[in-house]
Short mmCIF file of C-alpha atoms in Angstrom, two decimals:
data_model
loop_
_atom_site.label_atom_id
_atom_site.label_comp_id
_atom_site.label_asym_id
_atom_site.label_seq_id
_atom_site.Cartn_x
_atom_site.Cartn_y
_atom_site.Cartn_z
CA MET A 257 0.03 -0.04 0.01
CA GLU A 258 1.25 3.48 -0.86
CA GLN A 259 2.05 5.31 2.37
CA ALA A 260 0.81 8.82 2.53
CA HIS A 261 3.60 11.42 2.66
CA HIS A 262 4.37 14.99 2.01
CA CYS A 263 7.31 17.38 2.07
CA ASP A 264 8.52 18.03 5.58
CA LEU A 265 7.56 21.57 6.70
CA SER A 266 9.78 23.11 9.31
CA PRO A 267 7.94 23.60 12.69
CA SER A 268 9.08 27.20 12.70
CA THR A 269 7.30 27.93 9.48
CA ASN A 270 4.63 30.57 10.00
CA LEU A 271 1.86 29.36 7.67
CA SER A 272 -1.87 29.41 8.00
CA GLN A 273 -3.63 26.07 8.14
CA GLU A 274 -5.17 26.78 4.77
CA TRP A 275 -1.77 27.18 3.10
CA ILE A 276 -0.36 24.01 4.90
CA GLU A 277 -3.33 21.91 3.59
CA ALA A 278 -2.84 23.43 0.12
CA ILE A 279 0.84 22.46 -0.30
CA SER A 280 0.50 19.11 1.55
CA PRO A 281 -1.22 15.98 0.27
CA ALA A 282 -4.69 15.10 1.46
CA GLN A 283 -6.00 11.60 2.04
CA SER A 284 -9.34 10.34 0.86
CA GLU A 285 -11.69 8.23 2.94
CA HIS A 286 -10.41 5.13 1.11
CA GLY A 287 -6.80 5.91 1.79
CA ALA A 288 -5.95 7.09 -1.77
CA LEU A 289 -3.86 10.22 -2.19
CA LEU A 290 -5.58 13.19 -3.79
CA GLN A 291 -2.93 14.51 -6.10
CA VAL A 292 -4.80 17.41 -7.70
CA GLY A 293 -3.23 20.69 -6.69
CA ARG A 294 -1.08 18.88 -4.08
CA ARG A 295 2.70 18.62 -3.87
CA VAL A 296 3.92 15.21 -2.66
CA CYS A 297 7.40 14.91 -4.06
CA ARG A 298 8.23 18.59 -4.50
CA GLY A 299 7.49 21.37 -2.05
CA SER A 300 6.57 24.95 -2.88
CA SER A 301 9.27 27.52 -2.13
CA LEU A 302 8.55 28.36 1.51
CA GLY A 303 9.60 31.96 1.06
CA HIS A 304 6.95 32.61 -1.59
CA VAL A 305 4.30 30.71 0.37
CA GLU A 306 5.12 32.52 3.66
CA ASN A 307 5.08 35.84 1.82
CA ALA A 308 1.66 35.09 0.34
CA SER A 309 0.30 33.93 3.61
CA ALA A 310 1.62 36.94 5.51
CA HIS A 311 -0.18 39.33 3.07
CA GLY A 312 -3.40 37.52 3.77
CA LEU A 313 -3.65 35.89 0.37
CA HIS A 314 -5.47 32.62 0.04
CA PRO A 315 -4.39 29.68 -2.19
CA ALA A 316 -7.29 30.45 -4.53
CA ASP A 317 -6.57 34.22 -4.76
CA ASN A 318 -4.97 34.97 -8.10
CA THR A 319 -2.64 32.02 -7.83
CA THR A 320 -2.65 28.25 -7.28
CA THR A 321 -0.04 26.05 -5.70
CA SER A 322 0.88 24.74 -9.17
CA GLU A 323 1.99 28.25 -10.18
CA LEU A 324 4.29 28.67 -7.23
CA PRO A 325 8.06 28.03 -7.72
CA SER A 326 8.96 24.63 -6.29
CA LEU A 327 11.99 23.12 -4.66
CA GLY A 328 13.04 19.53 -4.10
CA CYS A 329 12.09 18.05 -0.73
CA HIS A 330 14.86 17.50 1.80
CA GLY A 331 12.66 15.30 4.00
CA TRP A 332 9.19 13.85 4.25
CA ASN A 333 6.42 13.43 6.80
CA PHE A 334 4.74 10.06 6.62
CA SER A 335 1.26 9.14 7.69
CA GLN A 336 1.21 6.82 10.71
CA GLN A 337 -2.38 5.73 10.23
CA TYR A 338 -1.41 2.11 9.80
CA PHE A 339 2.38 1.93 10.19
CA THR A 340 4.81 3.45 12.65
CA SER A 341 8.13 2.38 11.11
CA THR A 342 8.60 0.64 7.79
CA VAL A 343 11.48 0.21 5.37
CA VAL A 344 9.87 2.86 3.16
CA THR A 345 9.70 5.48 5.91
CA GLU A 346 13.12 4.74 7.48
CA PHE A 347 15.01 4.82 4.19
CA ALA A 348 12.67 7.38 2.52
CA LEU A 349 11.87 5.14 -0.50
CA VAL A 350 9.47 7.60 -2.08
CA CYS A 351 9.37 9.99 -5.04
CA GLY A 352 12.73 9.90 -6.74
CA ASP A 353 13.75 6.76 -4.74
CA GLN A 354 10.44 4.88 -5.16
CA TRP A 355 12.11 2.57 -7.69
CA LYS A 356 14.13 1.11 -4.86
CA ARG A 357 11.00 -0.55 -3.36
CA ASP A 358 10.31 -2.64 -6.41
CA LEU A 359 14.06 -3.40 -6.78
CA SER A 360 14.16 -4.67 -3.17
CA SER A 361 11.32 -7.12 -3.94
CA MET A 362 13.01 -8.23 -7.11
CA VAL A 363 16.34 -8.80 -5.29
CA PHE A 364 14.49 -10.87 -2.66
CA PHE A 365 12.99 -13.20 -5.36
CA PHE A 366 16.30 -13.34 -7.24
CA GLY A 367 17.85 -14.56 -3.95
CA GLY A 368 15.24 -17.33 -4.01
CA MET A 369 16.23 -18.18 -7.56
CA CYS A 370 19.88 -18.41 -6.64
CA GLY A 371 19.00 -20.48 -3.58
CA CYS A 372 17.05 -22.99 -5.72
CA PHE A 373 19.88 -23.22 -8.21
CA VAL A 374 22.47 -24.11 -5.64
CA SER A 375 20.40 -26.15 -3.12
CA GLY A 376 18.69 -28.33 -5.70
CA GLN A 377 21.94 -29.88 -6.81
CA LEU A 378 23.40 -30.00 -3.30
CA ALA A 379 20.35 -31.77 -1.95
CA ASP A 380 20.67 -34.48 -4.67
CA ARG A 381 24.39 -34.92 -3.82
CA VAL A 382 24.80 -34.48 -0.08
CA GLY A 383 21.26 -35.20 1.19
CA ARG A 384 17.94 -33.48 1.81
CA LYS A 385 18.33 -32.99 5.57
CA PRO A 386 21.76 -31.17 5.75
CA VAL A 387 20.77 -28.74 3.00
CA LEU A 388 17.39 -28.13 4.69
CA PHE A 389 18.80 -27.16 8.03
CA ALA A 390 21.63 -25.15 6.45
CA SER A 391 18.93 -23.14 4.65
CA LEU A 392 17.06 -22.63 7.93
CA LEU A 393 20.29 -21.42 9.60
CA LEU A 394 20.87 -19.10 6.63
CA LEU A 395 17.35 -17.66 6.97
CA SER A 396 17.73 -17.16 10.68
CA VAL A 397 21.18 -15.43 10.58
CA PHE A 398 20.27 -12.99 7.84
CA SER A 399 16.82 -12.23 9.33
CA TRP A 400 18.65 -11.22 12.52
CA GLY A 401 21.02 -9.17 10.35
CA LEU A 402 18.12 -7.27 8.83
CA THR A 403 17.34 -5.71 12.16
CA PHE A 404 20.65 -3.96 12.14
CA ALA A 405 20.64 -2.73 8.55
CA PRO A 406 21.89 0.93 8.66
CA SER A 407 21.05 1.75 5.02
CA TRP A 408 19.02 0.63 2.04
CA PRO A 409 21.96 -1.02 0.20
CA VAL A 410 22.80 -3.11 3.23
CA PHE A 411 19.12 -4.01 3.73
CA THR A 412 18.87 -5.11 0.12
CA ALA A 413 21.92 -7.28 0.29
CA LEU A 414 20.63 -8.99 3.51
CA PHE A 415 17.17 -9.28 1.92
CA PHE A 416 18.74 -11.21 -0.95
CA MET A 417 20.08 -13.82 1.44
CA VAL A 418 16.75 -14.06 3.32
CA GLY A 419 15.08 -14.84 0.03
CA CYS A 420 17.71 -17.47 -0.72
CA GLY A 421 17.02 -19.24 2.57
CA GLN A 422 13.21 -18.95 2.39
CA ALA A 423 12.83 -20.46 -1.12
CA THR A 424 15.36 -23.17 -0.48
CA THR A 425 13.64 -24.26 2.76
CA TYR A 426 10.18 -24.67 1.27
CA ILE A 427 11.31 -26.68 -1.80
CA ILE A 428 13.45 -29.11 0.24
CA VAL A 429 10.77 -29.62 2.88
CA PHE A 430 8.33 -30.44 0.04
CA VAL A 431 10.67 -32.94 -1.56
CA LEU A 432 11.66 -34.61 1.73
CA GLY A 433 8.03 -35.03 2.78
CA SER A 434 7.13 -36.40 -0.63
CA GLU A 435 9.89 -39.02 -0.42
CA LEU A 436 9.18 -40.03 3.21
CA LEU A 437 5.46 -40.56 2.63
CA THR A 438 3.52 -42.55 0.06
CA GLY A 439 0.00 -42.75 -1.39
CA LYS A 440 -2.72 -40.70 0.30
CA MET A 441 -0.43 -39.44 2.99
CA ARG A 442 1.96 -37.95 0.45
CA VAL A 443 -0.98 -36.16 -1.24
CA LEU A 444 -2.21 -34.94 2.11
CA PHE A 445 1.26 -33.51 3.02
CA SER A 446 1.88 -31.96 -0.36
CA THR A 447 -1.55 -30.30 -0.89
CA LEU A 448 -2.66 -29.61 2.67
CA GLY A 449 -0.08 -30.10 5.43
CA LEU A 450 2.80 -27.96 4.17
CA PRO A 451 0.68 -25.27 2.38
CA PHE A 452 -1.51 -24.91 5.52
CA SER A 453 1.60 -24.25 7.61
CA PHE A 454 2.67 -21.60 5.15
CA THR A 455 -0.79 -20.01 4.99
CA PHE A 456 -1.11 -19.83 8.79
CA GLY A 457 2.16 -18.00 8.85
CA MET A 458 0.81 -15.53 6.29
CA MET A 459 -2.32 -15.04 8.31
CA LEU A 460 -0.29 -14.34 11.46
CA LEU A 461 1.92 -11.86 9.64
CA PRO A 462 -0.56 -8.87 9.51
CA TYR A 463 -1.35 -9.38 13.20
CA ALA A 464 2.33 -9.41 14.10
CA ALA A 465 2.93 -6.31 11.92
CA TYR A 466 -0.11 -4.58 13.59
CA LEU A 467 1.11 -5.38 17.12
CA LEU A 468 4.77 -4.76 16.59
CA SER A 469 4.38 -1.70 14.34
CA SER A 470 8.11 -1.58 13.53
CA TRP A 471 9.70 -3.56 10.72
CA ARG A 472 12.80 -4.22 12.72
CA HIS A 473 10.86 -5.84 15.53
CA LEU A 474 9.04 -7.94 12.87
CA ALA A 475 12.37 -9.10 11.43
CA VAL A 476 13.53 -10.21 14.89
CA THR A 477 10.33 -12.19 15.34
CA ILE A 478 10.85 -13.99 12.01
CA ALA A 479 14.44 -14.71 12.93
CA ALA A 480 13.45 -16.13 16.32
CA VAL A 481 10.87 -18.42 14.73
CA SER A 482 13.28 -19.78 12.08
CA SER A 483 16.03 -20.42 14.63
CA VAL A 484 14.53 -21.24 18.07
CA ALA A 485 11.42 -23.07 16.73
CA CYS A 486 12.89 -24.88 13.70
CA LEU A 487 16.50 -25.71 14.23
CA PRO A 488 15.80 -28.14 17.17
CA PHE A 489 13.94 -30.38 14.64
CA TRP A 490 17.37 -31.65 13.46
CA TRP A 491 17.03 -34.41 15.99
CA LEU A 492 13.49 -35.29 14.89
CA VAL A 493 13.48 -35.06 11.08
CA PRO A 494 14.97 -38.16 9.29
CA GLU A 495 16.80 -38.21 6.06
CA SER A 496 14.99 -39.49 2.97
CA PRO A 497 15.36 -43.28 2.75
CA ARG A 498 14.86 -43.10 -1.01
CA TRP A 499 17.77 -40.71 -1.30
CA LEU A 500 19.91 -42.86 1.03
CA LEU A 501 19.17 -45.96 -1.04
CA SER A 502 19.97 -44.13 -4.28
CA GLN A 503 23.39 -43.32 -2.87
CA GLY A 504 24.05 -46.88 -1.68
CA HIS A 505 23.52 -46.21 2.07
CA LYS A 506 21.28 -49.24 2.59
CA GLN A 507 21.94 -49.72 6.31
CA GLU A 508 21.02 -46.15 7.18
CA ALA A 509 17.86 -46.34 5.09
CA GLU A 510 16.88 -49.56 6.88
CA ARG A 511 17.51 -48.02 10.31
CA ILE A 512 15.16 -45.12 9.52
CA LEU A 513 12.42 -47.47 8.25
CA GLN A 514 12.71 -49.68 11.32
CA MET A 515 12.35 -46.64 13.57
CA ALA A 516 9.26 -45.55 11.55
CA ALA A 517 7.67 -49.00 11.87
CA SER A 518 7.31 -48.92 15.65
CA PRO A 519 5.02 -45.88 16.04
CA ASN A 520 2.84 -47.31 13.28
CA GLN A 521 2.48 -50.60 15.03
CA LEU A 522 4.15 -52.38 12.11
CA GLN A 523 6.73 -55.16 12.17
CA ALA A 524 9.65 -54.25 9.91
CA PRO A 525 10.98 -57.25 7.98
CA ILE A 526 14.42 -58.47 8.87
CA ARG A 527 15.69 -57.76 5.38
CA ILE A 528 14.12 -54.67 3.81
CA PHE A 529 16.23 -54.12 0.75
CA TYR A 530 17.52 -56.62 -1.82
CA PRO A 531 20.92 -55.32 -2.90
CA GLU A 532 20.99 -56.44 -6.50
CA GLN A 533 17.46 -55.27 -7.26
CA ALA A 534 17.89 -52.02 -5.42
CA GLU A 535 21.13 -51.35 -7.26
CA ASN A 536 19.49 -51.86 -10.60
CA ARG A 537 16.42 -49.76 -9.65
CA PHE A 538 18.45 -46.65 -9.03
CA ARG A 539 21.42 -47.02 -11.32
CA THR A 540 20.22 -48.13 -14.70
CA ASP A 541 19.54 -44.65 -16.00
CA LYS A 542 21.88 -42.27 -17.83
CA LEU A 543 22.26 -39.81 -14.96
CA GLY A 544 24.36 -41.91 -12.63
CA GLU A 545 24.24 -41.29 -8.90
CA SER A 546 22.91 -37.70 -8.96
CA GLY A 547 22.05 -35.19 -11.64
CA THR A 548 22.68 -31.55 -12.28
CA PHE A 549 20.63 -28.90 -14.09
CA LEU A 550 22.33 -29.78 -17.37
CA ASP A 551 21.37 -33.40 -16.94
CA LEU A 552 17.69 -32.31 -17.05
CA LEU A 553 18.19 -31.46 -20.70
CA LYS A 554 20.12 -34.55 -21.77
CA ALA A 555 17.42 -37.22 -21.84
CA ARG A 556 14.72 -36.39 -24.40
CA ASN A 557 11.70 -37.41 -22.28
CA VAL A 558 13.04 -35.35 -19.36
CA ARG A 559 13.78 -32.37 -21.53
CA ASN A 560 10.32 -32.33 -23.11
CA ILE A 561 8.66 -32.29 -19.70
CA ILE A 562 10.95 -29.94 -17.85
CA VAL A 563 10.88 -27.11 -20.40
CA LYS A 564 7.09 -27.10 -20.39
CA LEU A 565 7.10 -27.13 -16.62
CA TRP A 566 9.55 -24.19 -16.49
CA ILE A 567 7.13 -22.10 -18.58
CA CYS A 568 4.18 -23.21 -16.46
CA TRP A 569 5.91 -22.33 -13.17
CA PHE A 570 7.08 -18.97 -14.51
CA ALA A 571 3.63 -18.02 -15.75
CA ILE A 572 1.60 -19.14 -12.78
CA HIS A 573 4.00 -17.54 -10.25
CA VAL A 574 3.87 -14.26 -12.12
CA SER A 575 0.11 -14.44 -11.71
CA TYR A 576 0.26 -15.35 -7.99
CA TYR A 577 2.79 -12.83 -6.86
CA GLY A 578 1.53 -10.26 -9.28
CA MET A 579 -1.81 -10.50 -7.47
CA ALA A 580 -0.10 -9.93 -4.15
CA PHE A 581 1.58 -6.73 -5.32
CA ILE A 582 -1.45 -5.38 -7.16
CA THR A 583 -3.69 -6.17 -4.21
CA SER A 584 -1.57 -3.78 -2.08
CA SER A 585 -3.20 -0.90 -4.03
CA LEU A 586 -6.74 -1.98 -3.33
CA PHE A 587 -9.02 0.37 -1.29
CA GLY A 588 -9.46 -0.23 2.41
CA ASN A 589 -7.50 -1.26 5.43
CA PRO A 590 -4.29 -2.94 4.34
CA PHE A 591 -4.16 -5.38 7.29
CA LEU A 592 -7.77 -6.53 6.54
CA ASN A 593 -7.13 -6.83 2.80
CA TYR A 594 -3.94 -8.85 3.37
CA PHE A 595 -5.81 -11.14 5.83
CA LEU A 596 -8.69 -11.72 3.49
CA VAL A 597 -6.51 -12.62 0.51
CA SER A 598 -4.47 -14.85 2.79
CA VAL A 599 -7.44 -16.71 4.42
CA ILE A 600 -8.84 -17.63 1.05
CA GLU A 601 -5.78 -19.89 0.63
CA LEU A 602 -7.19 -22.24 3.23
CA PRO A 603 -10.24 -23.36 1.25
CA ALA A 604 -8.13 -23.40 -1.87
CA TYR A 605 -5.72 -25.89 -0.36
CA VAL A 606 -8.56 -28.05 1.06
CA CYS A 607 -10.24 -28.22 -2.34
CA SER A 608 -6.99 -29.05 -4.14
CA TRP A 609 -6.37 -31.87 -1.55
CA LEU A 610 -9.83 -33.33 -1.99
CA ALA A 611 -9.49 -33.18 -5.79
CA ALA A 612 -5.96 -34.64 -5.74
CA THR A 613 -7.14 -37.75 -3.87
CA ARG A 614 -9.76 -38.51 -6.57
CA CYS A 615 -8.89 -36.82 -9.86
CA PRO A 616 -5.98 -36.77 -12.31
CA ARG A 617 -3.40 -34.02 -11.71
CA ARG A 618 -3.81 -32.44 -15.19
CA LYS A 619 -7.58 -32.10 -14.90
CA ILE A 620 -7.32 -30.52 -11.44
CA PHE A 621 -4.84 -27.94 -12.63
CA ILE A 622 -6.85 -27.10 -15.76
CA MET A 623 -10.06 -26.83 -13.75
CA PHE A 624 -8.65 -24.51 -11.03
CA GLY A 625 -6.40 -22.58 -13.44
CA ALA A 626 -9.40 -21.77 -15.63
CA LEU A 627 -11.36 -20.65 -12.60
CA GLY A 628 -8.50 -18.40 -11.46
CA SER A 629 -8.10 -16.92 -14.98
CA THR A 630 -11.86 -16.16 -15.13
CA GLY A 631 -11.81 -14.39 -11.77
CA LEU A 632 -8.78 -12.27 -12.67
CA LEU A 633 -10.27 -11.45 -16.10
CA LEU A 634 -13.53 -10.23 -14.44
CA THR A 635 -11.48 -8.27 -11.94
CA SER A 636 -10.03 -6.21 -14.82
CA LEU A 637 -13.54 -5.14 -15.68
CA THR A 638 -14.56 -3.88 -12.16
CA THR A 639 -11.35 -2.10 -11.09
CA ASP A 640 -11.96 1.41 -9.66
CA ILE A 641 -15.76 0.89 -10.12
CA TRP A 642 -16.98 -1.48 -7.46
CA PRO A 643 -14.24 -1.94 -4.79
CA THR A 644 -16.12 -4.65 -2.90
CA VAL A 645 -16.90 -6.66 -6.01
CA THR A 646 -13.24 -6.27 -7.07
CA LEU A 647 -12.00 -7.67 -3.70
CA VAL A 648 -14.37 -10.66 -4.02
CA LEU A 649 -13.18 -11.33 -7.58
CA VAL A 650 -9.53 -11.05 -6.50
CA MET A 651 -10.15 -13.67 -3.83
CA LEU A 652 -11.83 -15.94 -6.40
CA GLY A 653 -8.90 -15.49 -8.78
CA LYS A 654 -6.36 -16.19 -5.96
CA PHE A 655 -8.44 -19.26 -4.92
CA GLY A 656 -8.16 -20.76 -8.39
CA VAL A 657 -4.52 -19.87 -9.05
CA LEU A 658 -3.36 -21.10 -5.67
CA ALA A 659 -5.25 -24.40 -5.98
CA ALA A 660 -3.62 -24.83 -9.33
CA ILE A 661 -0.14 -24.09 -7.88
CA SER A 662 -0.76 -26.63 -5.07
CA CYS A 663 -1.50 -29.27 -7.72
CA MET A 664 1.50 -28.20 -9.79
CA TYR A 665 3.82 -28.87 -6.83
CA ILE A 666 2.64 -32.43 -6.33
CA HIS A 667 2.49 -33.13 -10.07
CA THR A 668 6.07 -31.97 -10.60
CA GLY A 669 7.32 -33.98 -7.63
CA GLU A 670 5.68 -37.09 -9.01
CA LEU A 671 7.01 -36.78 -12.52
CA PHE A 672 10.78 -37.05 -11.86
CA PRO A 673 12.94 -39.88 -10.38
CA THR A 674 14.68 -39.78 -7.03
CA VAL A 675 18.16 -39.08 -8.44
CA ILE A 676 17.05 -35.77 -9.95
CA ARG A 677 13.81 -35.01 -8.05
CA ASN A 678 15.24 -32.19 -5.92
CA THR A 679 17.20 -30.78 -8.92
CA ALA A 680 14.06 -30.77 -11.07
CA MET A 681 11.87 -29.24 -8.36
CA SER A 682 14.50 -26.59 -7.64
CA SER A 683 14.88 -25.69 -11.29
CA CYS A 684 11.10 -25.15 -11.50
CA GLY A 685 11.19 -23.18 -8.30
CA MET A 686 13.98 -21.07 -9.79
CA LEU A 687 11.80 -20.25 -12.78
CA GLY A 688 8.97 -19.46 -10.44
CA ARG A 689 11.20 -17.07 -8.57
CA VAL A 690 12.16 -15.31 -11.80
CA GLY A 691 8.47 -14.77 -12.48
CA ALA A 692 7.99 -13.54 -8.85
CA ALA A 693 10.92 -11.12 -9.28
CA LEU A 694 9.27 -9.50 -12.29
CA SER A 695 5.80 -9.36 -10.67
CA PRO A 696 6.35 -6.11 -8.64
CA TYR A 697 6.53 -4.20 -11.88
CA LEU A 698 3.11 -5.37 -13.01
CA GLN A 699 1.48 -2.66 -10.84
CA HIS A 700 3.13 -0.01 -12.90
CA LEU A 701 1.06 -1.11 -15.90
CA ALA A 702 -1.90 0.54 -14.11
CA ALA A 703 -0.51 3.87 -15.32
CA VAL A 704 -1.57 2.85 -18.81
CA SER A 705 -4.90 1.34 -17.74
CA PRO A 706 -6.08 0.24 -14.21
CA SER A 707 -7.34 -3.05 -15.68
CA LEU A 708 -4.14 -3.90 -17.59
CA PRO A 709 -2.24 -5.58 -14.70
CA TRP A 710 -5.23 -7.87 -14.02
CA GLY A 711 -5.50 -8.76 -17.69
CA VAL A 712 -1.78 -9.69 -17.80
CA VAL A 713 -1.99 -12.04 -14.84
CA ALA A 714 -5.18 -13.64 -16.20
CA ALA A 715 -3.47 -14.28 -19.58
CA LEU A 716 -0.42 -15.83 -17.97
CA SER A 717 -2.60 -18.11 -15.84
CA LEU A 718 -4.38 -19.25 -18.99
CA LEU A 719 -1.06 -19.90 -20.73
CA SER A 720 -0.03 -22.34 -18.01
CA VAL A 721 -3.36 -24.08 -18.33
CA MET A 722 -2.75 -24.66 -22.04
CA LEU A 723 0.66 -26.15 -21.54
CA VAL A 724 -0.53 -28.71 -18.91
CA PHE A 725 -2.47 -30.57 -21.62
CA SER A 726 0.77 -32.05 -23.01
CA ILE A 727 2.40 -32.99 -19.66
CA PRO A 728 2.24 -36.70 -18.67
CA GLU A 729 -0.30 -37.78 -16.03
CA THR A 730 1.01 -39.19 -12.69
CA PHE A 731 -2.31 -40.00 -10.97
CA ARG A 732 -2.20 -43.48 -9.33
CA GLU A 733 1.29 -44.05 -10.68
CA PRO A 734 4.17 -45.18 -8.38
CA LEU A 735 6.86 -42.60 -7.53
CA PRO A 736 9.71 -43.20 -10.04
CA ASP A 737 13.29 -43.86 -8.93
CA SER A 738 14.94 -43.89 -12.35
CA ILE A 739 14.53 -42.36 -15.80
CA GLU A 740 13.04 -45.55 -17.25
CA GLN A 741 10.29 -45.48 -14.64
CA MET A 742 9.04 -42.05 -15.57
CA THR A 743 5.49 -41.82 -16.73
CA LYS A 744 4.99 -41.75 -20.49
CA PRO A 745 2.70 -39.13 -22.10
CA GLN A 746 -0.95 -40.07 -22.40
CA ARG A 747 -3.87 -38.70 -24.39
CA PHE A 748 -5.91 -36.15 -22.50
CA SER A 749 -9.63 -36.76 -21.94
CA LEU A 750 -12.12 -34.12 -20.81
CA ILE A 751 -14.32 -36.82 -19.21
CA PHE A 752 -14.11 -36.70 -15.39
CA SER A 753 -15.47 -40.20 -14.90
CA ASP A 754 -11.97 -41.34 -13.68
CA CYS A 755 -12.42 -38.96 -10.65
CA PHE A 756 -15.17 -41.19 -9.33
CA SER A 757 -13.94 -44.65 -10.32
CA VAL A 758 -12.82 -46.92 -7.47
CA ARG A 759 -9.50 -48.52 -8.29
CA GLU A 760 -6.73 -49.96 -6.22
CA ASN A 761 -3.88 -47.49 -5.74
CA THR A 762 -0.96 -48.22 -8.08
CA ASP A 763 1.36 -47.64 -5.13
CA LYS A 764 -0.01 -50.92 -3.63
CA LYS A 765 0.78 -52.74 -6.89
CA ALA A 766 4.37 -51.53 -6.57
CA ILE A 767 4.65 -53.33 -3.27
CA THR A 768 4.81 -56.70 -4.93
CA VAL A 769 7.47 -55.80 -7.50
CA SER A 770 9.50 -52.98 -5.98
CA PRO A 771 12.79 -53.71 -4.09
CA VAL A 772 11.81 -50.82 -1.89
CA SER A 773 8.34 -52.06 -1.18
CA PRO A 774 8.65 -51.79 2.62
CA VAL A 775 9.12 -48.05 2.18
CA ALA A 776 5.49 -47.80 1.10
CA GLU A 777 4.32 -50.33 3.66
CA VAL A 778 6.09 -48.83 6.69
CA LEU A 779 5.86 -45.15 5.90
CA CYS A 780 2.45 -44.67 4.34
CA SER A 781 1.00 -43.47 7.58
CA THR A 782 4.13 -42.36 9.42
CA PRO A 783 3.55 -39.27 11.67
CA LEU A 784 6.39 -36.83 11.22
#
């Protein structure tokens, strides 16, 4: 939200209230600045204004504030209607320095992109768990560092590292949970468990911002949560048995599965893995023990899928984050608006979870993506006309886009084998962060037309829907461990009868033929 501000007037200035109001910005009942005849970024020459005021002249007498000579502001007064101290007010990121705000957001998302680039390959080489907690430590340290930032350049550099830790943490947690769990429990974690945790954090954020009032105190709170609350989980979160087996650490993988069997009242078999079969399962593909980003483009079937997914992730994340930035300019209380567009994520995740347990991934994405595109397209027609209707349509658009993103996460994780799963997910996350980095600039399109930003995000959402038609389906297919086990492309059908058919889960079929069958049997309901 644009924070109301005007040129700082010296307390010793002898001006009538009428002149002060004339050369300072006024605020409408909806919080929008009234710019007509007001000076926000440039102040009238105080000597001329004081002279006119001393002679009893009024702003409307033979002159207007626009005709007075103006000088650049040397300081600003900010409205404290909603915020006491923000990055914008402390570093004066307004007027000539307003571009720094969008650049800060872009740097944050580019930090996430770099984090995904590095962590994806590391997690496939050294393990999910070490990289996860290194990312949490990175997030904690640099969040603490933000509280001591003395200037905007230092703040931006630290913000880059915070973005790196945040994006890395989410992707690796998703991959680790997807590999530890199977069947319905994996769907529950991917579409409901992890997203709900993220959404509850977003819902608490406006309350924390309202109570703390200072951005530095808010940064301290975030740092405390990421360090004190999360780092002790090192002793509770296991490594991925699938990754351990892919690297030849069979004994460690068996130990984790045996520990998981006890809480689930299951008897782990004496011999869980069969060495020769397990070796062949993970090592008969062209990528060897672990892949890199370049390896994603070597095999033709992987390349065809990953390029389409990169475009989908880029487009859908521009839409999602673009909505977040454009929503900041909506009328009304910013805390309430942020809460409302955050709380809509809860039913979106619930609906995506329910759909993911019954329907093919492609159909879910297409259905929700089309709903989101429709809501955003209608929003472009109501902007600045019906504020309440606009807010409702924005919530509908976010509902559809977010449910589609939730399905995209689980679909992407199910497409790729264990040896490159984290690399593939991170590469998609990296393209998503590129889209997010560009999204702050969408709001500037409103200078051409208020409806243009909404039209752009609607079109990008629709583009991702069109691409999903040609991506292989993974519904009721076992999680692949090698390139040969990847799902082959299938013909798309608009008939939804398969959403209501009762069929034995393919994961159960895999139990009779897979050398890692006890993974599914022991972990399918493991509480983490």
